[in-house]
Amino acid sequence: MSEDCTDQLHRAALKTGQVYFGETLERCDCLVWDRNKSGATIEVASDLILPRDVRLISAALRVDQPCTVAWQDGRKIGLVYAR
């Protein structure tokens, strides 16, 4: 299997992070379930509806990335890293 193929697979993360959003940079804590080079799946504590553009920060995963919300199903949210 080539290295490019493995980069496309989601890797389990299970680390904590924060999602920043809005003009006043509100934030909420999240759990990062998995991630790959193009995005991540997170879970927030409540059924908070996030705006389209957010920033995911996780010191444990060394991630500080602007993102777009691709989908949301209750508390689970799919993020795509902005390029």
N, CA, C and O atoms as a Tinker XYZ file with bonds, in Angstrom:
   332  protein
     1  N      0.854000   -1.174000    0.000000    73     2
     2  CA     0.000000    0.000000    0.000000    64     1     3
     3  C      0.896000    1.231000    0.000000    63     2     4     5
     4  O      1.840000    1.303000    0.786000    81     3
     5  N      0.622000    2.178000   -0.849000    73     3     6
     6  CA     1.460000    3.366000   -0.936000    64     5     7
     7  C      1.201000    4.288000    0.248000    63     6     8     9
     8  O      0.156000    4.221000    0.895000    81     7
     9  N      2.158000    5.134000    0.509000    73     7    10
    10  CA     2.044000    6.064000    1.628000    64     9    11
    11  C      0.905000    7.057000    1.413000    63    10    12    13
    12  O      0.258000    7.471000    2.376000    81    11
    13  N      0.648000    7.450000    0.141000    73    11    14
    14  CA    -0.442000    8.371000   -0.143000    64    13    15
    15  C     -1.787000    7.809000    0.279000    63    14    16    17
    16  O     -2.639000    8.554000    0.764000    81    15
    17  N     -1.995000    6.519000    0.106000    73    15    18
    18  CA    -3.266000    5.893000    0.487000    64    17    19
    19  C     -3.469000    5.947000    1.993000    63    18    20    21
    20  O     -4.582000    6.195000    2.456000    81    19
    21  N     -2.419000    5.721000    2.757000    73    19    22
    22  CA    -2.574000    5.725000    4.211000    64    21    23
    23  C     -2.848000    7.130000    4.729000    63    22    24    25
    24  O     -3.504000    7.289000    5.758000    81    23
    25  N     -2.351000    8.158000    4.028000    73    23    26
    26  CA    -2.636000    9.523000    4.449000    64    25    27
    27  C     -4.117000    9.848000    4.336000    63    26    28    29
    28  O     -4.609000   10.709000    5.065000    81    27
    29  N     -4.837000    9.185000    3.447000    73    27    30
    30  CA    -6.252000    9.450000    3.263000    64    29    31
    31  C     -7.106000    8.817000    4.357000    63    30    32    33
    32  O     -8.246000    9.235000    4.558000    81    31
    33  N     -6.583000    7.823000    5.067000    73    31    34
    34  CA    -7.339000    7.154000    6.110000    64    33    35
    35  C     -7.441000    8.036000    7.348000    63    34    36    37
    36  O     -6.500000    8.747000    7.701000    81    35
    37  N     -8.584000    7.976000    7.990000    73    35    38
    38  CA    -8.746000    8.687000    9.254000    64    37    39
    39  C     -7.967000    7.963000   10.329000    63    38    40    41
    40  O     -7.980000    6.735000   10.415000    81    39
    41  N     -7.300000    8.737000   11.134000    73    39    42
    42  CA    -6.552000    8.169000   12.250000    64    41    43
    43  C     -7.285000    8.518000   13.538000    63    42    44    45
    44  O     -7.660000    9.671000   13.753000    81    43
    45  N     -7.487000    7.529000   14.385000    73    43    46
    46  CA    -8.149000    7.772000   15.663000    64    45    47
    47  C     -7.322000    8.769000   16.461000    63    46    48    49
    48  O     -6.101000    8.640000   16.551000    81    47
    49  N     -7.979000    9.751000   17.034000    73    47    50
    50  CA    -7.270000   10.781000   17.788000    64    49    51
    51  C     -7.648000   10.739000   19.262000    63    50    52    53
    52  O     -6.778000   10.623000   20.124000    81    51
    53  N     -8.948000   10.833000   19.556000    73    51    54
    54  CA    -9.474000   10.856000   20.919000    64    53    55
    55  C     -8.685000   11.778000   21.835000    63    54    56    57
    56  O     -8.197000   11.375000   22.890000    81    55
    57  N     -8.576000   13.024000   21.400000    73    55    58
    58  CA    -7.909000   14.066000   22.174000    64    57    59
    59  C     -8.869000   15.239000   22.324000    63    58    60    61
    60  O     -9.819000   15.383000   21.555000    81    59
    61  N     -8.610000   16.064000   23.312000    73    59    62
    62  CA    -9.450000   17.234000   23.526000    64    61    63
    63  C     -8.956000   18.417000   22.708000    63    62    64    65
    64  O     -7.801000   18.466000   22.283000    81    63
    65  N     -9.853000   19.362000   22.499000    73    63    66
    66  CA    -9.513000   20.577000   21.774000    64    65    67
    67  C    -10.573000   21.623000   22.024000    63    66    68    69
    68  O    -11.456000   21.439000   22.863000    81    67
    69  N    -10.487000   22.728000   21.292000    73    67    70
    70  CA   -11.480000   23.784000   21.360000    64    69    71
    71  C    -11.814000   24.216000   19.939000    63    70    72    73
    72  O    -10.979000   24.160000   19.036000    81    71
    73  N    -13.054000   24.645000   19.770000    73    71    74
    74  CA   -13.515000   25.208000   18.518000    64    73    75
    75  C    -13.830000   26.670000   18.787000    63    74    76    77
    76  O    -14.617000   26.991000   19.678000    81    75
    77  N    -13.210000   27.556000   18.010000    73    75    78
    78  CA   -13.432000   28.995000   18.127000    64    77    79
    79  C    -14.295000   29.448000   16.959000    63    78    80    81
    80  O    -14.119000   28.979000   15.834000    81    79
    81  N    -15.237000   30.369000   17.226000    73    79    82
    82  CA   -16.156000   30.805000   16.187000    64    81    83
    83  C    -16.751000   32.155000   16.539000    63    82    84    85
    84  O    -16.677000   32.603000   17.683000    81    83
    85  N    -17.338000   32.793000   15.548000    73    83    86
    86  CA   -18.022000   34.062000   15.763000    64    85    87
    87  C    -17.080000   35.244000   15.803000    63    86    88    89
    88  O    -15.862000   35.091000   15.897000    81    87
    89  N    -17.668000   36.429000   15.729000    73    87    90
    90  CA   -16.881000   37.665000   15.729000    64    89    91
    91  C    -16.155000   37.887000   17.044000    63    90    92    93
    92  O    -15.061000   38.452000   17.058000    81    91
    93  N    -16.744000   37.453000   18.143000    73    91    94
    94  CA   -16.111000   37.651000   19.453000    64    93    95
    95  C    -15.250000   36.456000   19.860000    63    94    96    97
    96  O    -14.803000   36.360000   21.003000    81    95
    97  N    -15.027000   35.555000   18.915000    73    95    98
    98  CA   -14.238000   34.346000   19.151000    64    97    99
    99  C    -14.731000   33.546000   20.354000    63    98   100   101
   100  O    -13.971000   33.200000   21.257000    81    99
   101  N    -16.025000   33.270000   20.328000    73    99   102
   102  CA   -16.574000   32.351000   21.313000    64   101   103
   103  C    -15.881000   31.014000   21.132000    63   102   104   105
   104  O    -15.311000   30.744000   20.075000    81   103
   105  N    -15.926000   30.181000   22.152000    73   103   106
   106  CA   -15.304000   28.864000   22.016000    64   105   107
   107  C    -16.088000   27.825000   22.786000    63   106   108   109
   108  O    -16.813000   28.134000   23.732000    81   107
   109  N    -15.926000   26.589000   22.359000    73   107   110
   110  CA   -16.484000   25.463000   23.101000    64   109   111
   111  C    -15.468000   24.335000   23.070000    63   110   112   113
   112  O    -14.706000   24.189000   22.114000    81   111
   113  N    -15.470000   23.545000   24.128000    73   111   114
   114  CA   -14.589000   22.388000   24.186000    64   113   115
   115  C    -15.122000   21.299000   23.267000    63   114   116   117
   116  O    -16.323000   21.215000   23.012000    81   115
   117  N    -14.213000   20.470000   22.777000    73   115   118
   118  CA   -14.624000   19.367000   21.906000    64   117   119
   119  C    -13.704000   18.172000   22.113000    63   118   120   121
   120  O    -12.626000   18.281000   22.699000    81   119
   121  N    -14.153000   17.050000   21.624000    73   119   122
   122  CA   -13.361000   15.827000   21.574000    64   121   123
   123  C    -13.098000   15.544000   20.108000    63   122   124   125
   124  O    -14.036000   15.466000   19.316000    81   123
   125  N    -11.835000   15.391000   19.736000    73   123   126
   126  CA   -11.475000   15.080000   18.353000    64   125   127
   127  C    -11.447000   13.564000   18.232000    63   126   128   129
   128  O    -10.565000   12.907000   18.785000    81   127
   129  N    -12.421000   13.008000   17.501000    73   127   130
   130  CA   -12.543000   11.562000   17.347000    64   129   131
   131  C    -11.513000   11.006000   16.388000    63   130   132   133
   132  O    -10.830000   10.029000   16.694000    81   131
   133  N    -11.404000   11.629000   15.225000    73   131   134
   134  CA   -10.402000   11.198000   14.254000    64   133   135
   135  C    -10.059000   12.353000   13.341000    63   134   136   137
   136  O    -10.741000   13.377000   13.319000    81   135
   137  N     -8.983000   12.168000   12.585000    73   135   138
   138  CA    -8.545000   13.227000   11.681000    64   137   139
   139  C     -7.714000   12.632000   10.561000    63   138   140   141
   140  O     -7.186000   11.526000   10.676000    81   139
   141  N     -7.606000   13.382000    9.478000    73   139   142
   142  CA    -6.688000   13.046000    8.402000    64   141   143
   143  C     -6.136000   14.351000    7.863000    63   142   144   145
   144  O     -6.340000   15.399000    8.476000    81   143
   145  N     -5.445000   14.318000    6.742000    73   143   146
   146  CA    -4.816000   15.550000    6.274000    64   145   147
   147  C     -5.813000   16.578000    5.751000    63   146   148   149
   148  O     -5.452000   17.739000    5.559000    81   147
   149  N     -7.065000   16.172000    5.515000    73   147   150
   150  CA    -8.036000   17.125000    4.987000    64   149   151
   151  C     -9.082000   17.581000    6.000000    63   150   152   153
   152  O     -9.829000   18.516000    5.715000    81   151
   153  N     -9.161000   16.954000    7.172000    73   151   154
   154  CA   -10.162000   17.364000    8.137000    64   153   155
   155  C    -10.203000   16.511000    9.378000    63   154   156   157
   156  O     -9.295000   15.723000    9.643000    81   155
   157  N    -11.287000   16.680000   10.148000    73   155   158
   158  CA   -11.429000   15.981000   11.422000    64   157   159
   159  C    -12.901000   15.788000   11.749000    63   158   160   161
   160  O    -13.768000   16.496000   11.238000    81   159
   161  N    -13.164000   14.813000   12.613000    73   159   162
   162  CA   -14.494000   14.611000   13.173000    64   161   163
   163  C    -14.399000   14.942000   14.653000    63   162   164   165
   164  O    -13.563000   14.400000   15.376000    81   163
   165  N    -15.281000   15.850000   15.094000    73   163   166
   166  CA   -15.271000   16.259000   16.496000    64   165   167
   167  C    -16.642000   16.024000   17.110000    63   166   168   169
   168  O    -17.630000   15.790000   16.416000    81   167
   169  N    -16.667000   16.096000   18.439000    73   167   170
   170  CA   -17.926000   16.028000   19.173000    64   169   171
   171  C    -17.922000   17.139000   20.210000    63   170   172   173
   172  O    -16.943000   17.329000   20.930000    81   171
   173  N    -19.027000   17.869000   20.278000    73   171   174
   174  CA   -19.180000   18.931000   21.279000    64   173   175
   175  C    -20.139000   18.446000   22.358000    63   174   176   177
   176  O    -20.876000   17.482000   22.151000    81   175
   177  N    -20.130000   19.121000   23.524000    73   175   178
   178  CA   -20.898000   18.666000   24.678000    64   177   179
   179  C    -22.401000   18.857000   24.533000    63   178   180   181
   180  O    -23.174000   18.131000   25.158000    81   179
   181  N    -22.826000   19.812000   23.727000    73   179   182
   182  CA   -24.262000   20.071000   23.580000    64   181   183
   183  C    -24.617000   20.099000   22.100000    63   182   184   185
   184  O    -23.744000   19.962000   21.244000    81   183
   185  N    -25.894000   20.275000   21.804000    73   183   186
   186  CA   -26.351000   20.341000   20.416000    64   185   187
   187  C    -26.157000   21.742000   19.842000    63   186   188   189
   188  O    -27.037000   22.254000   19.152000    81   187
   189  N    -25.038000   22.351000   20.116000    73   187   190
   190  CA   -24.692000   23.671000   19.626000    64   189   191
   191  C    -24.593000   23.643000   18.103000    63   190   192   193
   192  O    -23.938000   22.764000   17.541000    81   191
   193  N    -25.231000   24.587000   17.438000    73   191   194
   194  CA   -25.130000   24.709000   15.992000    64   193   195
   195  C    -23.975000   25.662000   15.689000    63   194   196   197
   196  O    -24.032000   26.847000   16.016000    81   195
   197  N    -22.935000   25.133000   15.065000    73   195   198
   198  CA   -21.777000   25.958000   14.754000    64   197   199
   199  C    -21.972000   26.711000   13.444000    63   198   200   201
   200  O    -22.675000   26.236000   12.552000    81   199
   201  N    -21.348000   27.894000   13.324000    73   199   202
   202  CA   -21.374000   28.588000   12.044000    64   201   203
   203  C    -20.510000   27.831000   11.032000    63   202   204   205
   204  O    -19.804000   26.888000   11.390000    81   203
   205  N    -20.572000   28.246000    9.790000    73   203   206
   206  CA   -19.856000   27.548000    8.715000    64   205   207
   207  C    -18.335000   27.569000    8.917000    63   206   208   209
   208  O    -17.667000   26.560000    8.688000    81   207
   209  N    -17.791000   28.706000    9.344000    73   207   210
   210  CA   -16.343000   28.854000    9.496000    64   209   211
   211  C    -15.959000   28.872000   10.971000    63   210   212   213
   212  O    -16.485000   29.663000   11.754000    81   211
   213  N    -15.027000   27.980000   11.337000    73   211   214
   214  CA   -14.561000   27.857000   12.713000    64   213   215
   215  C    -13.042000   27.653000   12.699000    63   214   216   217
   216  O    -12.436000   27.521000   11.635000    81   215
   217  N    -12.441000   27.629000   13.879000    73   215   218
   218  CA   -11.017000   27.325000   14.012000    64   217   219
   219  C    -10.895000   26.210000   15.038000    63   218   220   221
   220  O    -11.396000   26.334000   16.156000    81   219
   221  N    -10.229000   25.119000   14.664000    73   219   222
   222  CA    -9.993000   23.988000   15.563000    64   221   223
   223  C     -8.594000   24.108000   16.142000    63   222   224   225
   224  O     -7.615000   24.232000   15.406000    81   223
   225  N     -8.507000   24.072000   17.469000    73   223   226
   226  CA    -7.219000   24.116000   18.153000    64   225   227
   227  C     -7.157000   22.955000   19.135000    63   226   228   229
   228  O     -8.040000   22.780000   19.974000    81   227
   229  N     -6.087000   22.163000   19.011000    73   227   230
   230  CA    -5.835000   21.067000   19.948000    64   229   231
   231  C     -4.334000   20.995000   20.194000    63   230   232   233
   232  O     -3.571000   20.593000   19.315000    81   231
   233  N     -3.916000   21.385000   21.388000    73   231   234
   234  CA    -2.499000   21.328000   21.732000    64   233   235
   235  C     -2.009000   19.879000   21.714000    63   234   236   237
   236  O     -0.884000   19.609000   21.294000    81   235
   237  N     -2.843000   18.960000   22.165000    73   235   238
   238  CA    -2.458000   17.548000   22.225000    64   237   239
   239  C     -2.169000   16.968000   20.841000    63   238   240   241
   240  O     -1.323000   16.085000   20.698000    81   239
   241  N     -2.873000   17.464000   19.822000    73   239   242
   242  CA    -2.677000   16.977000   18.454000    64   241   243
   243  C     -1.820000   17.925000   17.617000    63   242   244   245
   244  O     -1.555000   17.656000   16.445000    81   243
   245  N     -1.394000   19.022000   18.212000    73   243   246
   246  CA    -0.624000   20.045000   17.501000    64   245   247
   247  C     -1.379000   20.547000   16.273000    63   246   248   249
   248  O     -0.830000   20.636000   15.175000    81   247
   249  N     -2.657000   20.875000   16.493000    73   247   250
   250  CA    -3.526000   21.378000   15.432000    64   249   251
   251  C     -3.979000   22.787000   15.790000    63   250   252   253
   252  O     -4.456000   23.025000   16.900000    81   251
   253  N     -3.834000   23.708000   14.869000    73   251   254
   254  CA    -4.391000   25.056000   14.956000    64   253   255
   255  C     -4.754000   25.412000   13.525000    63   254   256   257
   256  O     -3.929000   25.926000   12.770000    81   255
   257  N     -6.012000   25.131000   13.159000    73   255   258
   258  CA    -6.394000   25.153000   11.759000    64   257   259
   259  C     -7.759000   25.789000   11.548000    63   258   260   261
   260  O     -8.719000   25.425000   12.227000    81   259
   261  N     -7.863000   26.740000   10.609000    73   259   262
   262  CA    -9.192000   27.217000   10.228000    64   261   263
   263  C     -9.916000   26.096000    9.489000    63   262   264   265
   264  O     -9.305000   25.350000    8.725000    81   263
   265  N    -11.224000   25.983000    9.722000    73   263   266
   266  CA   -12.002000   24.879000    9.157000    64   265   267
   267  C    -13.360000   25.361000    8.663000    63   266   268   269
   268  O    -13.837000   26.436000    9.026000    81   267
   269  N    -13.959000   24.532000    7.830000    73   267   270
   270  CA   -15.328000   24.717000    7.384000    64   269   271
   271  C    -16.131000   23.521000    7.893000    63   270   272   273
   272  O    -15.679000   22.380000    7.797000    81   271
   273  N    -17.316000   23.782000    8.432000    73   271   274
   274  CA   -18.184000   22.697000    8.879000    64   273   275
   275  C    -18.775000   22.034000    7.634000    63   274   276   277
   276  O    -19.494000   22.675000    6.867000    81   275
   277  N    -18.469000   20.752000    7.437000    73   275   278
   278  CA   -18.960000   19.996000    6.278000    64   277   279
   279  C    -20.314000   19.357000    6.577000    63   278   280   281
   280  O    -21.179000   19.292000    5.704000    81   279
   281  N    -20.495000   18.889000    7.808000    73   279   282
   282  CA   -21.754000   18.267000    8.207000    64   281   283
   283  C    -21.862000   18.318000    9.723000    63   282   284   285
   284  O    -20.861000   18.444000   10.428000    81   283
   285  N    -23.085000   18.218000   10.208000    73   283   286
   286  CA   -23.329000   18.156000   11.644000    64   285   287
   287  C    -24.508000   17.241000   11.892000    63   286   288   289
   288  O    -25.569000   17.405000   11.289000    81   287
   289  N    -24.324000   16.283000   12.774000    73   287   290
   290  CA   -25.369000   15.343000   13.162000    64   289   291
   291  C    -25.443000   15.362000   14.686000    63   290   292   293
   292  O    -24.765000   14.592000   15.366000    81   291
   293  N    -26.277000   16.253000   15.203000    73   291   294
   294  CA   -26.356000   16.406000   16.652000    64   293   295
   295  C    -25.061000   16.986000   17.181000    63   294   296   297
   296  O    -24.659000   18.082000   16.790000    81   295
   297  N    -24.408000   16.255000   18.067000    73   295   298
   298  CA   -23.167000   16.721000   18.670000    64   297   299
   299  C    -21.927000   16.393000   17.848000    63   298   300   301
   300  O    -20.866000   16.969000   18.089000    81   299
   301  N    -22.034000   15.477000   16.880000    73   299   302
   302  CA   -20.896000   15.109000   16.028000    64   301   303
   303  C    -20.838000   16.053000   14.828000    63   302   304   305
   304  O    -21.857000   16.377000   14.219000    81   303
   305  N    -19.611000   16.487000   14.505000    73   303   306
   306  CA   -19.410000   17.485000   13.458000    64   305   307
   307  C    -18.212000   17.097000   12.603000    63   306   308   309
   308  O    -17.154000   16.744000   13.124000    81   307
   309  N    -18.384000   17.165000   11.303000    73   307   310
   310  CA   -17.297000   16.921000   10.366000    64   309   311
   311  C    -16.706000   18.243000    9.912000    63   310   312   313
   312  O    -17.425000   19.116000    9.427000    81   311
   313  N    -15.403000   18.390000   10.068000    73   311   314
   314  CA   -14.703000   19.609000    9.674000    64   313   315
   315  C    -13.763000   19.335000    8.512000    63   314   316   317
   316  O    -13.129000   18.281000    8.446000    81   315
   317  N    -13.678000   20.290000    7.600000    73   315   318
   318  CA   -12.718000   20.241000    6.493000    64   317   319
   319  C    -11.756000   21.396000    6.712000    63   318   320   321
   320  O    -12.183000   22.537000    6.893000    81   319
   321  N    -10.444000   21.105000    6.696000    73   319   322
   322  CA    -9.453000   22.158000    6.874000    64   321   323
   323  C     -9.515000   23.134000    5.712000    63   322   324   325
   324  O     -9.569000   22.722000    4.553000    81   323
   325  N     -9.507000   24.429000    6.017000    73   323   326
   326  CA    -9.470000   25.463000    4.983000    64   325   327
   327  C     -8.053000   25.507000    4.415000    63   326   328   329
   328  O     -7.076000   25.323000    5.142000    81   327
   329  N     -7.955000   25.747000    3.133000    73   327   330
   330  CA    -6.632000   25.776000    2.477000    64   329   331
   331  C     -6.111000   27.177000    2.356000    63   330   332
   332  O     -5.017000   27.387000    1.832000    81   331
